[in-house]
mmCIF file of C-alpha atoms and ligand atoms in Angstrom:
data_model
loop_
_atom_site.group_PDB
_atom_site.id
_atom_site.type_symbol
_atom_site.label_atom_id
_atom_site.label_comp_id
_atom_site.label_asym_id
_atom_site.label_seq_id
_atom_site.Cartn_x
_atom_site.Cartn_y
_atom_site.Cartn_z
ATOM 1 C CA MET P 1 35.883 32.780 91.238
ATOM 2 C CA GLU P 2 37.649 33.590 94.037
ATOM 3 C CA PHE P 3 37.169 36.738 93.223
ATOM 4 C CA LEU P 4 33.679 37.224 92.967
ATOM 5 C CA ASP P 5 33.069 35.641 95.804
ATOM 6 C CA ALA P 6 34.607 38.268 97.752
ATOM 7 C CA MET P 7 32.919 41.092 95.406
ATOM 8 C CA GLN P 8 29.553 39.571 96.242
ATOM 9 C CA HIS P 9 29.748 39.112 100.058
ATOM 10 C CA ARG P 10 31.825 42.441 100.609
ATOM 11 C CA PHE P 11 29.337 44.715 102.202
ATOM 12 C CA ALA P 12 29.283 48.484 103.819
ATOM 13 C CA CYS P 13 30.317 47.151 107.524
ATOM 14 C CA LYS P 14 28.736 49.933 110.149
ATOM 15 C CA ARG P 15 29.592 48.359 113.285
ATOM 16 C CA TYR P 16 31.933 45.673 113.939
ATOM 17 C CA ASP P 17 32.421 43.480 116.405
ATOM 18 C CA GLU P 18 34.786 44.741 118.853
ATOM 19 C CA ASN P 19 36.518 41.899 120.214
ATOM 20 C CA ARG P 20 37.487 40.742 117.348
ATOM 21 C CA GLU P 21 41.122 41.523 116.120
ATOM 22 C CA VAL P 22 42.536 41.514 113.280
ATOM 23 C CA SER P 23 45.918 39.873 112.759
ATOM 24 C CA GLU P 24 48.633 42.442 112.157
ATOM 25 C CA ALA P 25 49.898 39.584 108.895
ATOM 26 C CA GLN P 26 45.724 40.780 107.674
ATOM 27 C CA LEU P 27 46.865 44.024 108.408
ATOM 28 C CA LYS P 28 50.077 44.381 106.315
ATOM 29 C CA MET P 29 48.517 42.385 103.688
ATOM 30 C CA ILE P 30 45.895 44.640 103.274
ATOM 31 C CA LEU P 31 48.430 47.545 102.847
ATOM 32 C CA GLU P 32 50.320 45.385 100.747
ATOM 33 C CA TYR P 33 47.204 46.014 98.231
ATOM 34 C CA GLY P 34 47.159 49.490 98.159
ATOM 35 C CA ARG P 35 50.651 49.682 97.741
ATOM 36 C CA LEU P 36 50.362 47.776 95.028
ATOM 37 C CA THR P 37 48.035 50.036 93.300
ATOM 38 C CA PRO P 38 48.838 51.594 90.318
ATOM 39 C CA THR P 39 48.753 55.564 90.371
ATOM 40 C CA SER P 40 48.514 57.882 87.739
ATOM 41 C CA PHE P 41 52.907 57.864 85.452
ATOM 42 C CA GLY P 42 53.442 55.924 88.729
ATOM 43 C CA LEU P 43 54.765 58.364 91.213
ATOM 44 C CA GLU P 44 52.139 57.387 94.004
ATOM 45 C CA LEU P 45 51.848 60.572 95.435
ATOM 46 C CA TRP P 46 49.833 59.596 98.531
ATOM 47 C CA SER P 47 50.215 57.717 101.811
ATOM 48 C CA PHE P 48 48.666 55.886 103.923
ATOM 49 C CA HIS P 49 47.746 56.173 107.770
ATOM 50 C CA VAL P 50 46.630 53.539 109.602
ATOM 51 C CA VAL P 51 44.143 54.771 112.893
ATOM 52 C CA ARG P 52 44.761 51.981 115.745
ATOM 53 C CA SER P 53 45.102 53.488 119.258
ATOM 54 C CA ALA P 54 41.436 53.779 121.177
ATOM 55 C CA GLU P 55 42.825 57.952 121.326
ATOM 56 C CA LYS P 56 42.921 58.498 117.424
ATOM 57 C CA LYS P 57 39.935 55.938 116.954
ATOM 58 C CA LYS P 58 38.026 58.133 119.045
ATOM 59 C CA ALA P 59 39.344 62.102 117.326
ATOM 60 C CA LEU P 60 38.757 60.079 114.392
ATOM 61 C CA PHE P 61 35.083 59.024 114.587
ATOM 62 C CA HIS P 62 33.831 62.745 115.830
ATOM 63 C CA ALA P 63 35.855 63.768 111.728
ATOM 64 C CA CYS P 64 34.210 61.464 110.413
ATOM 65 C CA PHE P 65 30.619 62.741 111.237
ATOM 66 C CA ASP P 66 30.467 60.478 114.860
ATOM 67 C CA GLN P 67 29.704 57.229 112.154
ATOM 68 C CA GLU P 68 30.066 53.790 114.217
ATOM 69 C CA SER P 69 31.827 52.476 111.709
ATOM 70 C CA VAL P 70 35.453 54.395 112.601
ATOM 71 C CA ALA P 71 34.417 53.927 116.332
ATOM 72 C CA THR P 72 34.259 50.042 115.802
ATOM 73 C CA SER P 73 36.621 48.929 113.772
ATOM 74 C CA ALA P 74 39.712 47.097 114.242
ATOM 75 C CA PHE P 75 42.140 50.215 113.009
ATOM 76 C CA THR P 76 40.458 52.631 110.280
ATOM 77 C CA VAL P 77 42.884 53.141 106.422
ATOM 78 C CA ALA P 78 43.377 57.416 105.877
ATOM 79 C CA VAL P 79 44.607 57.020 101.789
ATOM 80 C CA MET P 80 45.965 60.486 102.016
ATOM 81 C CA ALA P 81 46.766 62.350 98.784
ATOM 82 C CA ARG P 82 49.863 65.279 98.256
ATOM 83 C CA LYS P 83 48.711 69.070 96.842
ATOM 84 C CA ALA P 84 48.786 70.161 93.609
ATOM 85 C CA ALA P 85 52.377 71.785 94.195
ATOM 86 C CA PHE P 86 54.395 68.217 94.656
ATOM 87 C CA ALA P 87 53.341 67.381 91.495
ATOM 88 C CA ASN P 88 55.470 69.846 89.986
ATOM 89 C CA PRO P 89 57.585 68.266 86.659
ATOM 90 C CA ASP P 90 60.439 70.311 88.482
ATOM 91 C CA GLY P 91 60.120 69.524 91.933
ATOM 92 C CA ASP P 92 62.584 67.273 94.353
ATOM 93 C CA LEU P 93 59.254 64.835 94.828
ATOM 94 C CA VAL P 94 58.009 64.314 91.222
ATOM 95 C CA HIS P 95 62.289 63.789 90.013
ATOM 96 C CA SER P 96 63.053 60.929 93.076
ATOM 97 C CA ARG P 97 60.153 59.199 91.926
ATOM 98 C CA GLY P 98 60.952 60.197 88.306
ATOM 99 C CA ASN P 99 64.490 58.774 89.319
ATOM 100 C CA ARG P 100 63.725 55.165 90.141
ATOM 101 C CA PHE P 101 61.861 54.453 86.140
ATOM 102 C CA PRO P 102 64.307 53.079 83.357
ATOM 103 C CA ASP P 103 64.470 55.449 81.753
ATOM 104 C CA PRO P 104 66.756 58.789 82.074
ATOM 105 C CA LEU P 105 65.152 60.902 83.911
ATOM 106 C CA ASN P 106 64.605 63.746 81.193
ATOM 107 C CA VAL P 107 62.391 61.378 78.749
ATOM 108 C CA PHE P 108 60.029 61.091 81.826
ATOM 109 C CA ILE P 109 59.391 64.699 82.232
ATOM 110 C CA ASP P 110 59.419 64.999 79.241
ATOM 111 C CA ASP P 111 56.302 62.432 79.072
ATOM 112 C CA TYR P 112 54.661 63.744 82.333
ATOM 113 C CA ARG P 113 55.142 67.603 81.503
ATOM 114 C CA PRO P 114 52.081 68.079 79.288
ATOM 115 C CA TYR P 115 49.445 65.578 81.415
ATOM 116 C CA TYR P 116 51.055 67.933 84.732
ATOM 117 C CA ASP P 117 49.738 71.925 82.609
ATOM 118 C CA TYR P 118 46.876 70.428 81.307
ATOM 119 C CA LEU P 119 45.480 69.023 84.549
ATOM 120 C CA LYS P 120 47.211 72.523 85.715
ATOM 121 C CA GLN P 121 44.505 75.226 83.264
ATOM 122 C CA GLU P 122 41.759 73.046 84.106
ATOM 123 C CA GLY P 123 42.477 73.593 87.885
ATOM 124 C CA ARG P 124 42.296 69.745 88.318
ATOM 125 C CA LEU P 125 46.074 68.670 90.071
ATOM 126 C CA ASP P 126 44.244 68.408 93.375
ATOM 127 C CA CYS P 127 41.399 66.223 91.957
ATOM 128 C CA TRP P 128 43.229 64.502 90.199
ATOM 129 C CA LEU P 129 45.925 63.547 93.116
ATOM 130 C CA LYS P 130 42.784 63.155 95.615
ATOM 131 C CA SER P 131 41.207 60.292 92.842
ATOM 132 C CA GLN P 132 43.619 57.481 92.950
ATOM 133 C CA GLY P 133 43.289 57.362 96.423
ATOM 134 C CA TYR P 134 39.920 55.321 96.047
ATOM 135 C CA LEU P 135 41.729 52.783 93.844
ATOM 136 C CA ALA P 136 44.189 51.735 96.629
ATOM 137 C CA ILE P 137 41.047 51.491 98.824
ATOM 138 C CA ALA P 138 39.000 49.480 96.737
ATOM 139 C CA ASN P 139 42.065 46.988 96.157
ATOM 140 C CA MET P 140 42.592 47.321 100.241
ATOM 141 C CA MET P 141 38.747 46.745 100.865
ATOM 142 C CA THR P 142 38.126 44.112 98.606
ATOM 143 C CA GLY P 143 41.585 41.916 99.029
ATOM 144 C CA ALA P 144 40.407 42.113 103.142
ATOM 145 C CA ALA P 145 36.794 40.831 101.842
ATOM 146 C CA LEU P 146 39.254 37.976 100.201
ATOM 147 C CA MET P 147 40.491 36.953 103.448
ATOM 148 C CA GLY P 148 36.616 37.106 105.366
ATOM 149 C CA VAL P 149 37.544 40.871 106.942
ATOM 150 C CA GLN P 150 34.744 43.347 105.939
ATOM 151 C CA SER P 151 35.154 46.900 105.122
ATOM 152 C CA CYS P 152 33.480 50.267 104.594
ATOM 153 C CA ALA P 153 34.641 52.992 102.430
ATOM 154 C CA ILE P 154 34.209 56.348 104.030
ATOM 155 C CA GLU P 155 34.076 59.604 102.686
ATOM 156 C CA GLY P 156 31.759 61.717 105.181
ATOM 157 C CA PHE P 157 35.015 63.752 106.841
ATOM 158 C CA HIS P 158 36.263 66.938 108.054
ATOM 159 C CA GLU P 159 38.898 67.252 106.709
ATOM 160 C CA GLN P 160 40.344 69.773 108.655
ATOM 161 C CA GLN P 161 39.740 67.519 111.496
ATOM 162 C CA VAL P 162 41.091 64.250 109.898
ATOM 163 C CA LEU P 163 44.436 66.572 108.359
ATOM 164 C CA ASP P 164 44.257 67.438 112.635
ATOM 165 C CA VAL P 165 43.949 63.816 114.026
ATOM 166 C CA LEU P 166 46.667 62.176 111.183
ATOM 167 C CA SER P 167 48.304 65.759 112.481
ATOM 168 C CA LEU P 168 48.892 66.953 109.059
ATOM 169 C CA ASP P 169 49.826 70.090 107.342
ATOM 170 C CA GLY P 170 46.816 70.642 105.089
ATOM 171 C CA ASN P 171 48.942 72.618 102.804
ATOM 172 C CA GLN P 172 50.901 69.563 102.213
ATOM 173 C CA TRP P 173 48.707 66.899 102.437
ATOM 174 C CA GLN P 174 45.013 65.642 101.329
ATOM 175 C CA ALA P 175 42.293 63.668 102.332
ATOM 176 C CA SER P 176 41.467 61.009 99.402
ATOM 177 C CA LEU P 177 39.185 58.480 100.882
ATOM 178 C CA LEU P 178 39.193 55.990 103.727
ATOM 179 C CA ALA P 179 38.072 52.770 105.393
ATOM 180 C CA THR P 180 37.186 51.003 108.316
ATOM 181 C CA PHE P 181 38.219 47.578 108.726
ATOM 182 C CA GLY P 182 37.012 44.657 111.240
ATOM 183 C CA TYR P 183 35.047 41.641 111.761
ATOM 184 C CA PRO P 184 31.417 42.761 111.776
ATOM 185 C CA ALA P 185 28.617 42.928 114.190
ATOM 186 C CA GLU P 186 26.119 43.068 111.901
ATOM 187 C CA ALA P 187 24.632 40.794 109.559
ATOM 188 C CA GLU P 188 25.470 41.275 105.837
ATOM 189 C CA ARG P 189 23.917 43.023 103.862
ATOM 190 C CA PRO P 190 22.545 41.942 99.830
ATOM 191 C CA LYS P 191 24.151 43.842 97.012
ATOM 192 C CA ILE P 192 21.164 46.439 95.047
ATOM 193 C CA ARG P 193 22.921 46.512 92.339
ATOM 194 C CA GLU P 194 21.446 47.952 88.354
ATOM 195 C CA ARG P 195 21.430 45.107 85.773
ATOM 196 C CA LEU P 196 24.632 44.640 83.549
ATOM 197 C CA GLU P 197 22.334 45.674 80.279
ATOM 198 C CA ASP P 198 21.158 48.989 82.369
ATOM 199 C CA LEU P 199 24.378 50.207 82.374
ATOM 200 C CA VAL P 200 27.603 48.745 80.197
ATOM 201 C CA VAL P 201 26.548 50.752 76.500
ATOM 202 C CA PHE P 202 28.832 49.545 73.844
ATOM 203 C CA HIS P 203 30.707 51.060 71.229
HETATM 204 C C1 FMN V 1 33.251 56.507 97.635
HETATM 205 C C2 FMN V 1 32.612 56.105 98.453
HETATM 206 C C3 FMN V 1 31.972 56.256 99.883
HETATM 207 C C4 FMN V 1 31.798 55.939 101.125
HETATM 208 N N1 FMN V 1 31.067 56.715 102.311
HETATM 209 C C5 FMN V 1 30.831 56.268 103.556
HETATM 210 C C6 FMN V 1 30.075 56.868 104.183
HETATM 211 O O1 FMN V 1 30.362 58.167 104.335
HETATM 212 N N2 FMN V 1 30.016 56.898 105.475
HETATM 213 C C7 FMN V 1 29.170 54.986 104.713
HETATM 214 O O2 FMN V 1 28.271 54.497 106.373
HETATM 215 N N3 FMN V 1 28.728 54.273 103.681
HETATM 216 C C8 FMN V 1 29.838 54.975 102.792
HETATM 217 N N4 FMN V 1 29.900 54.694 101.906
HETATM 218 C C9 FMN V 1 29.131 52.809 101.704
HETATM 219 C C10 FMN V 1 28.549 53.092 100.672
HETATM 220 O O3 FMN V 1 27.471 53.689 101.327
HETATM 221 C C11 FMN V 1 27.689 51.629 99.799
HETATM 222 O O4 FMN V 1 29.242 50.789 99.477
HETATM 223 C C12 FMN V 1 26.680 51.738 99.210
HETATM 224 O O5 FMN V 1 25.861 52.063 99.152
HETATM 225 C C13 FMN V 1 27.005 50.161 98.565
HETATM 226 O O6 FMN V 1 26.685 49.080 99.513
HETATM 227 P P1 FMN V 1 27.680 47.216 99.652
HETATM 228 O O7 FMN V 1 29.054 48.262 99.806
HETATM 229 O O8 FMN V 1 27.162 47.203 100.901
HETATM 230 O O9 FMN V 1 27.325 46.633 98.579
HETATM 231 C C14 FMN V 1 30.809 54.592 100.628
HETATM 232 C C15 FMN V 1 30.730 54.150 99.586
HETATM 233 C C16 FMN V 1 31.848 54.565 98.232
HETATM 234 C C17 FMN V 1 32.356 53.682 97.779
#
C-alpha cells in the first residue's frame, strides 16, 4: 500500500519551496534508488549528475528552457548515458563491467555480442543506452515520493547546453532524462489517467 500511496500522491511539481532543504540522507537514498535500478545486461553505462549549486542550477534552468521546476529545485539529477562507442563488446568499459559477473568474461561477451550487433545494425545503440535512464529516474521519483519529497521528470532540455553545464563531451555522453526534486510550493494536482480497462490488453 505504501508504494501505491506514493504513486498516487507523486505529482509533477513545477515549483518548490526554496526555503526547505532535502536532507543529505534523503539525497543519498534517492541516488541509491537510481544505483539499484537494473540496466540491460547489467552494464550500467550511465552516470548521475546532481546539480545543486546556485550557479549551476541557474545555468541548467536556462538549458531546460527556463523551467521554474529546475530553478527552484533543492537539486536536479541528470542521468547521463554513454554514447554507443562505449557499448562495444570489445571495449575496455564493457570488459570491466563484464569482469564483475560470476561467469568468465568470454561467456558474458558471447551472450552480449549478438544483441549488440543487432542494435548496431538497427541504428538503435544510442537510443537503447538513453532509454535505460528513464527507469532510474522513475525509481528515484517514486522513492522520493515515499519520503514525502516531490519531483518532476524533465525531458524539455537542450542537449548541448546540458552537456556544457555538466562539462561533458558529447562524443562520450548523451543526456537521458533529468528530474527535479524538492518540497512543493504548490498544491498537489490530482491524477488524470485513463481507466485500466481502456489501457490493458490481455492475450
Ligand atoms: C519522460 C517525461 C518527461 C517530462 N518532461 C517534463 C518537462 O520537461 N517539464 C515538465 O514540466 N513536466 C515534464 N514531465 C511531467 C509530465 O507532464 C507529468 O508527469 C504528466 O503530465 C503526468 O502528471 P503527474 O506526474 O502529475 O501524474 C515529464 C514527464 C515524463 C514522464
